[in-house]
């Protein structure tokens, strides 16, 4: 267990414990830390913030991974970051590996997020390990001649676009089980057709309404879900033969709820069929006034980074108002309309804004949005002035 930041709550401020250092967790921690009224403790198994919006570009662009793996060491002024694996989350405290007693709190924010196969997300706990992993993958992509991508969701689309942009002469095939990319009827038809056209311009071949029979093929590492070596795969419906020497399986995101199910708290929790925590109109976990859930672990249908940001700011404001006895704020107002941002290489992609009528924006504007809402914004959130650490322990 590693601790970065101020380890002792000398002024006995209310403790806000945040489990999960993704977009929502970090934004909530920053917003509360800025007030100076709380001792903020953020727990994450990694020593760095993973900016997964740029993760797939790191698969092809040298040194780009340094921009998406950002150390937590300058995150908080009034609190600390605990690097540890969370074992059990309960109303009485959060038990982490390497510590006998649960970490106590006055308020708890659950922001455990979701897991996805590398390179969309990473399993390594240390920055140096993750950097080496991306370097290794980039070499594999450079050496491959025929690449198969299974899954036409945002990750599959973006990975295909990044590889095709940097390596235009590679043979890239994307197989998708749906009749259109993204598999969702929530967006304008034009969004789907533009994405398909962008990939087509890059030379990516797309097979719709079909699946790939992987047979007895196994992954080198389960958390990676890419397959090396020469293989010939057959699709299950069209019986199309596809040869590949590097295959990515871009399907199957999983909600990180293991620590919620591990203890006695599990029996009391209200979860939906996807394993997400049902929350009320104030983003409180049902039945608990001082426990909140945001981001992918929440039942709210808002799963983009900038919307997790919105939830985080709301919860930070709610906690501040309650602590200062300013009354309950207005209920949380989720976006009324669906939103999606998908890049296709450096110069392509399309997005639909969460507005009435679903405004679409073009490729160049989309890239600018990603820079503002993604890399530049979140990098600024984490890199703040350094502070001295003490040798005391977390209460």
Short mmCIF file of C-alpha atoms in Angstrom, two decimals:
data_model
loop_
_atom_site.label_atom_id
_atom_site.label_comp_id
_atom_site.label_asym_id
_atom_site.label_seq_id
_atom_site.Cartn_x
_atom_site.Cartn_y
_atom_site.Cartn_z
CA UNK A 1 0.00 0.00 0.00
CA UNK A 2 1.41 3.38 -1.00
CA UNK A 3 0.25 6.80 0.19
CA UNK A 4 0.89 10.09 -1.59
CA UNK A 5 0.04 13.45 -0.05
CA UNK A 6 -0.90 14.59 3.44
CA UNK A 7 -1.33 11.50 5.58
CA UNK A 8 -2.73 13.05 8.72
CA UNK A 9 -6.04 14.83 9.11
CA UNK A 10 -4.62 17.28 11.64
CA UNK A 11 -7.57 19.66 11.59
CA UNK A 12 -10.08 16.81 11.96
CA UNK A 13 -11.95 17.81 8.83
CA UNK A 14 -14.80 15.63 7.56
CA UNK A 15 -13.32 12.75 5.60
CA UNK A 16 -14.56 12.16 2.06
CA UNK A 17 -13.42 8.78 0.80
CA UNK A 18 -13.46 8.31 -2.97
CA UNK A 19 -13.00 4.81 -4.36
CA UNK A 20 -11.72 4.94 -7.93
CA UNK A 21 -9.34 7.35 -9.61
CA UNK A 22 -10.89 7.63 -13.04
CA UNK A 23 -12.50 10.71 -14.57
CA UNK A 24 -15.37 10.98 -12.08
CA UNK A 25 -13.32 10.10 -9.01
CA UNK A 26 -10.51 12.52 -9.79
CA UNK A 27 -12.86 15.37 -10.65
CA UNK A 28 -14.84 14.88 -7.43
CA UNK A 29 -11.62 14.74 -5.39
CA UNK A 30 -10.33 17.94 -6.98
CA UNK A 31 -13.61 19.79 -6.50
CA UNK A 32 -13.80 18.88 -2.79
CA UNK A 33 -10.09 19.46 -2.20
CA UNK A 34 -10.40 22.95 -3.65
CA UNK A 35 -12.90 23.96 -0.95
CA UNK A 36 -10.37 23.31 1.81
CA UNK A 37 -13.18 22.06 4.05
CA UNK A 38 -12.59 18.33 3.71
CA UNK A 39 -9.87 15.75 4.09
CA UNK A 40 -10.09 13.90 0.80
CA UNK A 41 -8.84 10.34 0.46
CA UNK A 42 -8.81 8.83 -3.02
CA UNK A 43 -8.14 5.10 -3.38
CA UNK A 44 -6.97 3.50 -6.60
CA UNK A 45 -4.93 0.41 -7.36
CA UNK A 46 -2.78 2.39 -9.81
CA UNK A 47 -0.16 5.03 -9.05
CA UNK A 48 -1.34 7.11 -12.00
CA UNK A 49 -4.42 8.56 -13.65
CA UNK A 50 -5.23 6.70 -16.86
CA UNK A 51 -6.53 9.06 -19.52
CA UNK A 52 -8.24 6.37 -21.55
CA UNK A 53 -9.70 8.78 -24.11
CA UNK A 54 -6.22 8.83 -25.67
CA UNK A 55 -5.34 5.20 -24.94
CA UNK A 56 -5.73 3.84 -28.45
CA UNK A 57 -3.50 6.49 -29.98
CA UNK A 58 -0.80 5.41 -27.54
CA UNK A 59 -0.93 2.02 -29.26
CA UNK A 60 0.54 3.47 -32.44
CA UNK A 61 2.27 6.76 -31.64
CA UNK A 62 5.71 6.63 -29.95
CA UNK A 63 5.89 8.39 -26.56
CA UNK A 64 2.19 9.24 -26.58
CA UNK A 65 1.62 6.95 -23.59
CA UNK A 66 3.47 9.47 -21.40
CA UNK A 67 0.57 11.86 -21.98
CA UNK A 68 -2.13 9.43 -20.84
CA UNK A 69 -0.43 7.92 -17.76
CA UNK A 70 -0.33 10.82 -15.30
CA UNK A 71 1.00 10.31 -11.74
CA UNK A 72 -1.34 11.13 -8.86
CA UNK A 73 1.49 12.62 -6.81
CA UNK A 74 0.30 16.22 -7.24
CA UNK A 75 -3.41 15.65 -7.12
CA UNK A 76 -4.48 16.75 -3.62
CA UNK A 77 -3.57 19.55 -1.25
CA UNK A 78 -5.91 18.60 1.63
CA UNK A 79 -5.75 14.83 1.61
CA UNK A 80 -3.98 11.87 0.11
CA UNK A 81 -4.06 9.21 -2.59
CA UNK A 82 -3.90 5.64 -1.34
CA UNK A 83 -2.55 3.15 -3.86
CA UNK A 84 -4.09 -0.15 -2.91
CA UNK A 85 -6.44 -2.87 -4.07
CA UNK A 86 -9.88 -2.38 -2.55
CA UNK A 87 -11.12 -5.61 -1.01
CA UNK A 88 -14.45 -4.69 0.58
CA UNK A 89 -16.65 -1.58 0.47
CA UNK A 90 -19.16 -1.23 3.29
CA UNK A 91 -20.99 1.53 5.21
CA UNK A 92 -18.54 1.00 8.07
CA UNK A 93 -15.40 1.63 6.02
CA UNK A 94 -13.36 0.51 3.03
CA UNK A 95 -10.98 -2.42 3.50
CA UNK A 96 -7.87 -2.33 1.34
CA UNK A 97 -5.11 -4.85 0.82
CA UNK A 98 -2.16 -4.25 3.15
CA UNK A 99 -4.12 -2.53 5.91
CA UNK A 100 -5.73 -4.35 8.84
CA UNK A 101 -8.42 -1.82 9.67
CA UNK A 102 -10.96 -0.35 7.21
CA UNK A 103 -10.48 3.29 6.22
CA UNK A 104 -13.26 5.27 7.88
CA UNK A 105 -15.21 8.08 6.26
CA UNK A 106 -17.90 10.69 6.79
CA UNK A 107 -18.90 10.58 3.14
CA UNK A 108 -18.22 7.90 0.55
CA UNK A 109 -18.15 8.34 -3.23
CA UNK A 110 -18.04 5.10 -5.21
CA UNK A 111 -16.45 5.68 -8.60
CA UNK A 112 -15.00 2.28 -9.38
CA UNK A 113 -15.72 2.52 -13.11
CA UNK A 114 -15.46 -0.38 -15.53
CA UNK A 115 -12.79 -2.69 -16.92
CA UNK A 116 -11.89 -3.33 -20.52
CA UNK A 117 -9.21 -5.24 -22.32
CA UNK A 118 -5.86 -3.65 -23.14
CA UNK A 119 -5.15 -1.35 -24.99
CA UNK A 120 -8.48 0.33 -24.19
CA UNK A 121 -7.60 0.16 -20.51
CA UNK A 122 -4.62 -1.09 -18.53
CA UNK A 123 -4.08 -3.60 -15.75
CA UNK A 124 -0.61 -2.46 -14.63
CA UNK A 125 -0.43 -0.68 -11.30
CA UNK A 126 2.79 1.24 -12.03
CA UNK A 127 3.36 3.80 -14.77
CA UNK A 128 6.64 2.27 -15.91
CA UNK A 129 4.97 -1.11 -16.45
CA UNK A 130 2.15 0.41 -18.49
CA UNK A 131 4.59 2.43 -20.61
CA UNK A 132 6.54 -0.73 -21.42
CA UNK A 133 3.29 -2.52 -22.29
CA UNK A 134 2.32 0.14 -24.83
CA UNK A 135 5.82 0.12 -26.33
CA UNK A 136 5.60 -3.63 -26.74
CA UNK A 137 2.16 -3.45 -28.36
CA UNK A 138 3.27 -0.75 -30.79
CA UNK A 139 6.09 -2.99 -31.97
CA UNK A 140 3.63 -5.84 -32.54
CA UNK A 141 1.38 -3.57 -34.59
CA UNK A 142 4.33 -2.33 -36.65
CA UNK A 143 5.35 -5.92 -37.43
CA UNK A 144 1.87 -7.20 -38.27
CA UNK A 145 0.71 -7.39 -41.88
CA UNK A 146 -2.92 -8.41 -41.45
CA UNK A 147 -4.92 -7.16 -38.47
CA UNK A 148 -8.36 -8.34 -37.40
CA UNK A 149 -10.49 -6.26 -35.01
CA UNK A 150 -13.54 -7.93 -33.49
CA UNK A 151 -16.18 -5.49 -32.29
CA UNK A 152 -17.56 -2.31 -33.85
CA UNK A 153 -18.14 -0.27 -30.73
CA UNK A 154 -16.18 2.91 -29.91
CA UNK A 155 -13.00 0.99 -28.99
CA UNK A 156 -12.98 -1.17 -32.10
CA UNK A 157 -13.70 1.82 -34.35
CA UNK A 158 -11.04 4.03 -32.78
CA UNK A 159 -8.40 1.30 -32.74
CA UNK A 160 -9.00 0.57 -36.42
CA UNK A 161 -8.77 4.27 -37.22
CA UNK A 162 -5.54 4.80 -35.31
CA UNK A 163 -3.80 1.80 -36.89
CA UNK A 164 -5.01 2.64 -40.39
CA UNK A 165 -3.88 6.26 -40.06
CA UNK A 166 -0.34 5.46 -38.91
CA UNK A 167 0.06 2.30 -41.01
CA UNK A 168 -1.98 2.87 -44.18
CA UNK A 169 -0.60 -0.15 -46.02
CA UNK A 170 -1.75 -2.75 -43.49
CA UNK A 171 -4.64 -5.07 -44.25
CA UNK A 172 -7.24 -4.27 -41.55
CA UNK A 173 -10.59 -6.01 -41.18
CA UNK A 174 -13.25 -5.10 -38.59
CA UNK A 175 -16.02 -7.63 -37.87
CA UNK A 176 -19.13 -6.38 -36.10
CA UNK A 177 -22.17 -8.37 -35.00
CA UNK A 178 -24.57 -5.49 -35.60
CA UNK A 179 -25.99 -4.09 -38.80
CA UNK A 180 -24.32 -0.72 -38.15
CA UNK A 181 -21.34 0.50 -36.17
CA UNK A 182 -21.92 1.22 -32.46
CA UNK A 183 -24.97 -1.07 -32.26
CA UNK A 184 -27.26 1.63 -30.96
CA UNK A 185 -30.40 3.20 -32.28
CA UNK A 186 -30.03 6.17 -29.95
CA UNK A 187 -28.17 8.34 -32.44
CA UNK A 188 -28.80 9.92 -35.80
CA UNK A 189 -28.34 7.62 -38.77
CA UNK A 190 -25.82 10.06 -40.18
CA UNK A 191 -23.47 9.39 -37.27
CA UNK A 192 -23.25 5.70 -38.16
CA UNK A 193 -22.80 6.32 -41.86
CA UNK A 194 -20.09 8.96 -41.29
CA UNK A 195 -18.10 6.61 -39.09
CA UNK A 196 -18.35 3.87 -41.67
CA UNK A 197 -17.28 6.29 -44.40
CA UNK A 198 -14.29 7.50 -42.37
CA UNK A 199 -13.06 3.94 -41.87
CA UNK A 200 -13.68 3.20 -45.52
CA UNK A 201 -11.54 6.15 -46.59
CA UNK A 202 -8.71 4.69 -44.53
CA UNK A 203 -9.05 1.34 -46.26
CA UNK A 204 -10.56 -0.59 -43.36
CA UNK A 205 -12.76 -3.48 -44.51
CA UNK A 206 -15.93 -3.94 -42.43
CA UNK A 207 -17.99 -7.11 -42.10
CA UNK A 208 -21.42 -6.45 -40.57
CA UNK A 209 -23.97 -8.73 -38.95
CA UNK A 210 -21.47 -11.51 -38.33
CA UNK A 211 -19.24 -12.93 -35.63
CA UNK A 212 -15.80 -14.52 -35.56
CA UNK A 213 -15.38 -18.08 -34.37
CA UNK A 214 -12.20 -17.99 -32.29
CA UNK A 215 -12.35 -21.74 -31.78
CA UNK A 216 -9.81 -22.91 -29.23
CA UNK A 217 -7.60 -19.85 -29.71
CA UNK A 218 -6.52 -18.41 -26.37
CA UNK A 219 -5.16 -15.03 -25.34
CA UNK A 220 -1.56 -14.67 -24.30
CA UNK A 221 -2.86 -12.79 -21.25
CA UNK A 222 -6.53 -12.67 -20.32
CA UNK A 223 -6.56 -8.93 -19.60
CA UNK A 224 -5.06 -8.14 -23.02
CA UNK A 225 -7.47 -9.97 -25.33
CA UNK A 226 -5.30 -9.78 -28.40
CA UNK A 227 -4.07 -12.82 -30.27
CA UNK A 228 -0.65 -13.05 -31.86
CA UNK A 229 0.57 -15.27 -34.66
CA UNK A 230 -0.83 -16.39 -38.00
CA UNK A 231 -4.44 -17.53 -37.74
CA UNK A 232 -7.25 -18.15 -40.17
CA UNK A 233 -10.67 -17.39 -38.70
CA UNK A 234 -14.12 -18.14 -40.05
CA UNK A 235 -17.16 -15.96 -39.45
CA UNK A 236 -20.15 -17.80 -38.03
CA UNK A 237 -22.85 -16.58 -40.44
CA UNK A 238 -21.25 -15.65 -43.73
CA UNK A 239 -18.49 -18.26 -43.41
CA UNK A 240 -16.01 -15.60 -44.51
CA UNK A 241 -12.38 -16.65 -44.14
CA UNK A 242 -10.18 -13.99 -42.54
CA UNK A 243 -6.42 -14.34 -42.16
CA UNK A 244 -4.65 -12.31 -39.48
CA UNK A 245 -1.34 -12.28 -37.65
CA UNK A 246 -2.62 -9.91 -34.96
CA UNK A 247 -6.20 -10.01 -33.66
CA UNK A 248 -7.88 -7.67 -31.18
CA UNK A 249 -11.09 -8.59 -29.34
CA UNK A 250 -12.76 -5.25 -28.60
CA UNK A 251 -15.88 -6.44 -26.80
CA UNK A 252 -17.06 -6.97 -23.26
CA UNK A 253 -16.66 -4.09 -20.81
CA UNK A 254 -17.29 -5.11 -17.19
CA UNK A 255 -18.51 -3.01 -14.27
CA UNK A 256 -16.03 -2.96 -11.38
CA UNK A 257 -18.27 -4.12 -8.55
CA UNK A 258 -16.28 -7.00 -7.05
CA UNK A 259 -15.46 -5.09 -3.86
CA UNK A 260 -19.13 -4.23 -3.43
CA UNK A 261 -20.17 -7.86 -3.66
CA UNK A 262 -17.39 -9.13 -1.38
CA UNK A 263 -18.81 -8.20 2.02
CA UNK A 264 -22.07 -8.09 4.00
CA UNK A 265 -22.92 -4.76 2.33
CA UNK A 266 -23.81 -6.71 -0.83
CA UNK A 267 -27.07 -8.00 0.58
CA UNK A 268 -28.24 -4.45 1.29
CA UNK A 269 -27.28 -2.94 -2.04
CA UNK A 270 -29.77 -2.17 -4.77
CA UNK A 271 -28.12 -3.11 -8.08
CA UNK A 272 -29.61 -3.31 -11.55
CA UNK A 273 -29.23 -6.31 -13.86
CA UNK A 274 -25.94 -4.92 -15.20
CA UNK A 275 -24.44 -4.86 -11.71
CA UNK A 276 -24.56 -1.08 -11.40
CA UNK A 277 -25.65 0.70 -8.22
CA UNK A 278 -29.14 2.15 -8.37
CA UNK A 279 -29.04 5.75 -7.21
CA UNK A 280 -31.74 8.29 -6.42
CA UNK A 281 -32.27 11.75 -7.84
CA UNK A 282 -29.33 13.04 -5.76
CA UNK A 283 -26.91 10.32 -6.93
CA UNK A 284 -27.08 8.76 -3.46
CA UNK A 285 -26.93 4.98 -3.26
CA UNK A 286 -30.46 4.01 -2.37
CA UNK A 287 -30.85 3.68 1.39
CA UNK A 288 -27.70 5.69 2.26
CA UNK A 289 -27.66 9.46 2.62
CA UNK A 290 -23.88 9.83 2.71
CA UNK A 291 -22.87 7.26 0.10
CA UNK A 292 -22.87 8.26 -3.56
CA UNK A 293 -22.14 6.51 -6.85
CA UNK A 294 -20.96 8.19 -10.05
CA UNK A 295 -19.73 7.19 -13.48
CA UNK A 296 -19.91 3.66 -14.87
CA UNK A 297 -20.81 2.08 -11.52
CA UNK A 298 -23.94 4.26 -11.30
CA UNK A 299 -27.25 3.30 -12.89
CA UNK A 300 -27.49 6.73 -14.52
CA UNK A 301 -27.28 6.35 -18.29
CA UNK A 302 -24.36 8.74 -18.73
CA UNK A 303 -21.14 6.91 -19.52
CA UNK A 304 -18.91 9.49 -21.19
CA UNK A 305 -15.98 11.19 -19.48
CA UNK A 306 -17.39 14.71 -19.57
CA UNK A 307 -20.70 13.46 -18.14
CA UNK A 308 -18.87 11.70 -15.29
CA UNK A 309 -17.32 15.11 -14.69
CA UNK A 310 -20.79 16.59 -14.38
CA UNK A 311 -21.86 13.96 -11.86
CA UNK A 312 -18.67 14.47 -9.86
CA UNK A 313 -19.19 18.23 -9.60
CA UNK A 314 -22.79 17.69 -8.50
CA UNK A 315 -21.82 15.26 -5.73
CA UNK A 316 -19.01 17.55 -4.54
CA UNK A 317 -21.46 20.45 -4.37
CA UNK A 318 -24.07 18.27 -2.61
CA UNK A 319 -21.60 17.14 0.07
CA UNK A 320 -20.41 20.71 0.62
CA UNK A 321 -23.97 22.01 1.02
CA UNK A 322 -24.98 19.24 3.42
CA UNK A 323 -21.85 19.64 5.54
CA UNK A 324 -22.44 23.38 5.84
CA UNK A 325 -26.15 22.91 6.50
CA UNK A 326 -27.22 24.88 3.44
CA UNK A 327 -30.01 22.49 2.62
CA UNK A 328 -30.49 19.85 -0.02
CA UNK A 329 -29.69 21.14 -3.52
CA UNK A 330 -31.87 20.62 -6.56
CA UNK A 331 -31.94 17.06 -7.80
CA UNK A 332 -29.37 15.97 -10.34
CA UNK A 333 -30.44 16.62 -13.90
CA UNK A 334 -29.04 14.05 -16.32
CA UNK A 335 -28.52 14.89 -19.96
CA UNK A 336 -31.88 14.70 -21.72
CA UNK A 337 -30.41 13.52 -24.99
CA UNK A 338 -27.74 10.92 -25.87
CA UNK A 339 -24.19 11.95 -26.72
CA UNK A 340 -21.31 10.21 -28.44
CA UNK A 341 -17.77 11.20 -29.45
CA UNK A 342 -15.76 8.77 -31.59
CA UNK A 343 -12.44 9.53 -33.28
CA UNK A 344 -11.24 7.81 -36.42
CA UNK A 345 -7.50 8.45 -36.53
CA UNK A 346 -6.06 11.95 -36.20
CA UNK A 347 -8.28 13.63 -38.76
CA UNK A 348 -11.53 11.72 -38.66
CA UNK A 349 -14.44 10.96 -36.42
CA UNK A 350 -17.82 12.31 -35.58
CA UNK A 351 -19.83 13.24 -32.54
CA UNK A 352 -23.39 13.93 -31.51
CA UNK A 353 -23.97 16.55 -28.84
CA UNK A 354 -26.52 15.95 -26.03
CA UNK A 355 -28.92 18.55 -27.37
CA UNK A 356 -32.45 18.43 -28.73
CA UNK A 357 -32.24 17.11 -32.24
CA UNK A 358 -28.77 15.68 -31.63
CA UNK A 359 -26.42 18.18 -33.31
CA UNK A 360 -23.64 16.45 -35.21
CA UNK A 361 -20.24 18.03 -35.73
CA UNK A 362 -17.71 17.39 -38.44
CA UNK A 363 -14.33 15.72 -38.30
CA UNK A 364 -12.06 18.69 -37.68
CA UNK A 365 -14.33 20.16 -35.02
CA UNK A 366 -14.54 16.73 -33.40
CA UNK A 367 -10.76 16.59 -33.02
CA UNK A 368 -10.79 20.01 -31.38
CA UNK A 369 -13.47 18.89 -28.93
CA UNK A 370 -11.39 15.85 -27.97
CA UNK A 371 -8.40 18.08 -27.23
CA UNK A 372 -10.45 20.41 -25.03
CA UNK A 373 -12.65 17.84 -23.27
CA UNK A 374 -10.01 15.17 -23.18
CA UNK A 375 -6.25 15.50 -23.02
CA UNK A 376 -5.73 19.15 -22.17
CA UNK A 377 -8.59 19.33 -19.68
CA UNK A 378 -7.84 16.23 -17.65
CA UNK A 379 -4.08 16.74 -17.70
CA UNK A 380 -4.63 20.13 -16.13
CA UNK A 381 -6.82 18.54 -13.46
CA UNK A 382 -4.06 16.27 -12.21
CA UNK A 383 -0.93 18.36 -12.51
CA UNK A 384 -1.07 20.84 -9.66
CA UNK A 385 1.57 22.26 -7.38
CA UNK A 386 3.47 19.69 -5.28
CA UNK A 387 3.06 19.52 -1.53
CA UNK A 388 5.08 18.05 1.28
CA UNK A 389 4.16 14.67 2.74
CA UNK A 390 4.33 13.66 6.38
CA UNK A 391 5.10 10.25 7.82
CA UNK A 392 1.87 9.84 9.73
CA UNK A 393 -0.81 7.29 8.92
CA UNK A 394 -4.27 7.68 7.46
CA UNK A 395 -6.97 7.75 10.13
#
